[in-house]
Amino acid sequence: KAELKNYSNKLSKKKELIVLNKTDLIDKKKVKDIVNNFSKNIKSEIITMSTLEKKNISKIKAKLISYVS
């Protein structure tokens, strides 16, 4: 965020989406712990994904489209 703010204050205020990829490689409890840790420190939305789970890709695409619409 600080780097974005240095570039453009307006840009740093935009919504951000954090995507944690390859979550199929670690167990579900660990993924949940990681998401909870991120959530404590930031206000951004966090989505986990694995290319093995096609529904998550569609979810991310829909979320990105909603951000720019």
PDB file of C-alpha atoms in Angstrom, residues 37-61:
ATOM      1  CA  ASN A  37      -3.647 -13.771   9.742  1.00  0.00           C
ATOM      2  CA  PHE A  38      -4.030 -11.615   6.639  1.00  0.00           C
ATOM      3  CA  SER A  39      -7.481 -10.498   7.768  1.00  0.00           C
ATOM      4  CA  LYS A  40      -6.137  -9.210  11.083  1.00  0.00           C
ATOM      5  CA  ASN A  41      -3.703  -6.846   9.384  1.00  0.00           C
ATOM      6  CA  ILE A  42      -5.567  -5.624   6.303  1.00  0.00           C
ATOM      7  CA  LYS A  43      -9.040  -4.619   5.239  1.00  0.00           C
ATOM      8  CA  SER A  44      -8.840  -6.082   1.744  1.00  0.00           C
ATOM      9  CA  GLU A  45     -10.900  -8.999   0.552  1.00  0.00           C
ATOM     10  CA  ILE A  46      -9.019 -12.288   0.412  1.00  0.00           C
ATOM     11  CA  ILE A  47      -9.885 -15.145  -1.924  1.00  0.00           C
ATOM     12  CA  THR A  48      -8.130 -18.486  -2.035  1.00  0.00           C
ATOM     13  CA  MET A  49      -7.787 -20.415  -5.241  1.00  0.00           C
ATOM     14  CA  SER A  50      -6.452 -23.464  -6.887  1.00  0.00           C
ATOM     15  CA  THR A  51      -6.644 -24.078 -10.591  1.00  0.00           C
ATOM     16  CA  LEU A  52      -7.970 -27.504  -9.647  1.00  0.00           C
ATOM     17  CA  GLU A  53     -11.126 -25.778  -8.398  1.00  0.00           C
ATOM     18  CA  LYS A  54     -12.618 -24.029 -11.420  1.00  0.00           C
ATOM     19  CA  LYS A  55     -15.364 -22.307  -9.369  1.00  0.00           C
ATOM     20  CA  ASN A  56     -12.789 -20.113  -7.641  1.00  0.00           C
ATOM     21  CA  ILE A  57     -11.497 -18.821 -10.970  1.00  0.00           C
ATOM     22  CA  SER A  58     -15.028 -17.771 -11.920  1.00  0.00           C
ATOM     23  CA  LYS A  59     -15.465 -16.136  -8.512  1.00  0.00           C
ATOM     24  CA  ILE A  60     -12.292 -14.093  -8.967  1.00  0.00           C
ATOM     25  CA  LYS A  61     -13.271 -13.043 -12.487  1.00  0.00           C
TER      26      LYS A  61
END
